[in-house]
Amino acid sequence: MGLLNNLRTKLDPAKGKVSDLAHQHGGKIQHGLDKAARAVDERTKGKYRDRIQTGTGKAKSAMDRLAHKNDPGPGKGDTTPPAGPPPAS
């Protein structure tokens, strides 16, 4: 387990830096993903269009999660579950 812990401690600063870069350049990254998807779709003459769109969507969503890892999403964040069962009517 020592090796994994050492690796984790060394990669944490890099993860933060990648997250910051993704946050700063999110528009450029998404534009590049769209451009690459169009190029591949043209090369394959639309044969794999659905798969390309699915993969592009997953890549964009992963990039968004990475860029906004510190921001709670809508409906997430400072919510706590109720303390007890709901009142009976």
mmCIF file of C-alpha atoms in Angstrom:
data_model
loop_
_atom_site.group_PDB
_atom_site.id
_atom_site.type_symbol
_atom_site.label_atom_id
_atom_site.label_comp_id
_atom_site.label_asym_id
_atom_site.label_seq_id
_atom_site.Cartn_x
_atom_site.Cartn_y
_atom_site.Cartn_z
ATOM 1 C CA MET A 1 0.000 0.000 0.000
ATOM 2 C CA GLY A 2 2.962 2.316 0.457
ATOM 3 C CA LEU A 3 3.509 2.572 -3.281
ATOM 4 C CA LEU A 4 -0.080 3.624 -3.946
ATOM 5 C CA ASN A 5 -0.010 6.208 -1.181
ATOM 6 C CA ASN A 6 3.240 7.662 -2.520
ATOM 7 C CA LEU A 7 1.819 7.825 -6.016
ATOM 8 C CA ARG A 8 -1.370 9.455 -4.785
ATOM 9 C CA THR A 9 0.501 12.157 -2.860
ATOM 10 C CA LYS A 10 2.689 12.928 -5.859
ATOM 11 C CA LEU A 11 -0.220 13.125 -8.307
ATOM 12 C CA ASP A 12 -2.542 15.307 -6.190
ATOM 13 C CA PRO A 13 -0.852 18.617 -7.177
ATOM 14 C CA ALA A 14 -0.955 17.612 -10.849
ATOM 15 C CA LYS A 15 -4.665 16.828 -10.596
ATOM 16 C CA GLY A 16 -5.315 20.282 -9.173
ATOM 17 C CA LYS A 17 -3.327 21.932 -11.948
ATOM 18 C CA VAL A 18 -5.129 19.949 -14.662
ATOM 19 C CA SER A 19 -8.438 20.915 -13.079
ATOM 20 C CA ASP A 20 -7.480 24.600 -13.128
ATOM 21 C CA LEU A 21 -6.383 24.399 -16.760
ATOM 22 C CA ALA A 22 -9.619 22.643 -17.726
ATOM 23 C CA HIS A 23 -11.573 25.360 -15.947
ATOM 24 C CA GLN A 24 -9.649 28.155 -17.707
ATOM 25 C CA HIS A 25 -9.697 26.650 -21.204
ATOM 26 C CA GLY A 26 -12.997 24.730 -21.170
ATOM 27 C CA GLY A 27 -14.325 26.476 -24.278
ATOM 28 C CA LYS A 28 -11.214 25.726 -26.309
ATOM 29 C CA ILE A 29 -11.225 22.092 -25.217
ATOM 30 C CA GLN A 30 -14.889 21.628 -26.137
ATOM 31 C CA HIS A 31 -14.300 23.315 -29.499
ATOM 32 C CA GLY A 32 -11.392 20.932 -30.140
ATOM 33 C CA LEU A 33 -13.545 17.928 -29.250
ATOM 34 C CA ASP A 34 -16.252 19.097 -31.649
ATOM 35 C CA LYS A 35 -13.718 19.703 -34.405
ATOM 36 C CA ALA A 36 -12.171 16.250 -33.947
ATOM 37 C CA ALA A 37 -15.621 14.625 -33.929
ATOM 38 C CA ARG A 38 -16.559 16.371 -37.192
ATOM 39 C CA ALA A 39 -13.300 15.291 -38.825
ATOM 40 C CA VAL A 40 -13.767 11.658 -37.809
ATOM 41 C CA ASP A 41 -17.410 11.721 -38.883
ATOM 42 C CA GLU A 42 -16.442 13.061 -42.313
ATOM 43 C CA ARG A 43 -13.677 10.472 -42.689
ATOM 44 C CA THR A 44 -16.053 7.615 -41.863
ATOM 45 C CA LYS A 45 -18.782 9.149 -44.058
ATOM 46 C CA GLY A 46 -21.265 9.175 -41.164
ATOM 47 C CA LYS A 47 -21.100 5.430 -40.613
ATOM 48 C CA TYR A 48 -20.252 5.787 -36.898
ATOM 49 C CA ARG A 49 -22.026 9.093 -36.212
ATOM 50 C CA ASP A 50 -23.972 7.835 -33.166
ATOM 51 C CA ARG A 51 -20.877 6.357 -31.547
ATOM 52 C CA ILE A 52 -18.861 9.498 -32.246
ATOM 53 C CA GLN A 53 -21.549 11.691 -30.684
ATOM 54 C CA THR A 54 -21.764 9.409 -27.647
ATOM 55 C CA GLY A 55 -18.004 9.457 -27.157
ATOM 56 C CA THR A 56 -17.813 13.204 -27.621
ATOM 57 C CA GLY A 57 -20.588 13.707 -25.083
ATOM 58 C CA LYS A 58 -18.838 11.504 -22.547
ATOM 59 C CA ALA A 59 -15.537 13.330 -23.094
ATOM 60 C CA LYS A 60 -17.225 16.717 -22.608
ATOM 61 C CA SER A 61 -18.967 15.554 -19.464
ATOM 62 C CA ALA A 62 -15.713 14.197 -18.018
ATOM 63 C CA MET A 63 -13.984 17.469 -18.823
ATOM 64 C CA ASP A 64 -16.782 19.409 -17.130
ATOM 65 C CA ARG A 65 -16.537 17.239 -14.013
ATOM 66 C CA LEU A 66 -12.803 17.802 -13.915
ATOM 67 C CA ALA A 67 -13.091 21.548 -14.461
ATOM 68 C CA HIS A 68 -15.791 22.038 -11.843
ATOM 69 C CA LYS A 69 -14.725 19.499 -9.240
ATOM 70 C CA ASN A 70 -14.893 22.081 -6.428
ATOM 71 C CA ASP A 71 -18.239 23.554 -7.477
ATOM 72 C CA PRO A 72 -21.319 21.677 -6.258
ATOM 73 C CA GLY A 73 -23.751 21.027 -9.044
ATOM 74 C CA PRO A 74 -27.368 22.123 -9.076
ATOM 75 C CA GLY A 75 -29.264 20.421 -6.283
ATOM 76 C CA LYS A 76 -26.015 19.221 -4.729
ATOM 77 C CA GLY A 77 -23.986 20.743 -2.020
ATOM 78 C CA ASP A 78 -25.140 21.944 1.363
ATOM 79 C CA THR A 79 -28.214 19.750 1.731
ATOM 80 C CA THR A 80 -28.739 17.447 4.665
ATOM 81 C CA PRO A 81 -31.247 14.630 4.878
ATOM 82 C CA PRO A 82 -34.190 15.067 7.248
ATOM 83 C CA ALA A 83 -33.505 14.090 10.861
ATOM 84 C CA GLY A 84 -36.406 11.715 11.262
ATOM 85 C CA PRO A 85 -39.335 10.136 9.479
ATOM 86 C CA PRO A 86 -41.856 12.435 7.785
ATOM 87 C CA PRO A 87 -44.787 13.529 9.944
ATOM 88 C CA ALA A 88 -47.861 11.311 9.752
ATOM 89 C CA SER A 89 -51.083 12.966 8.670
#
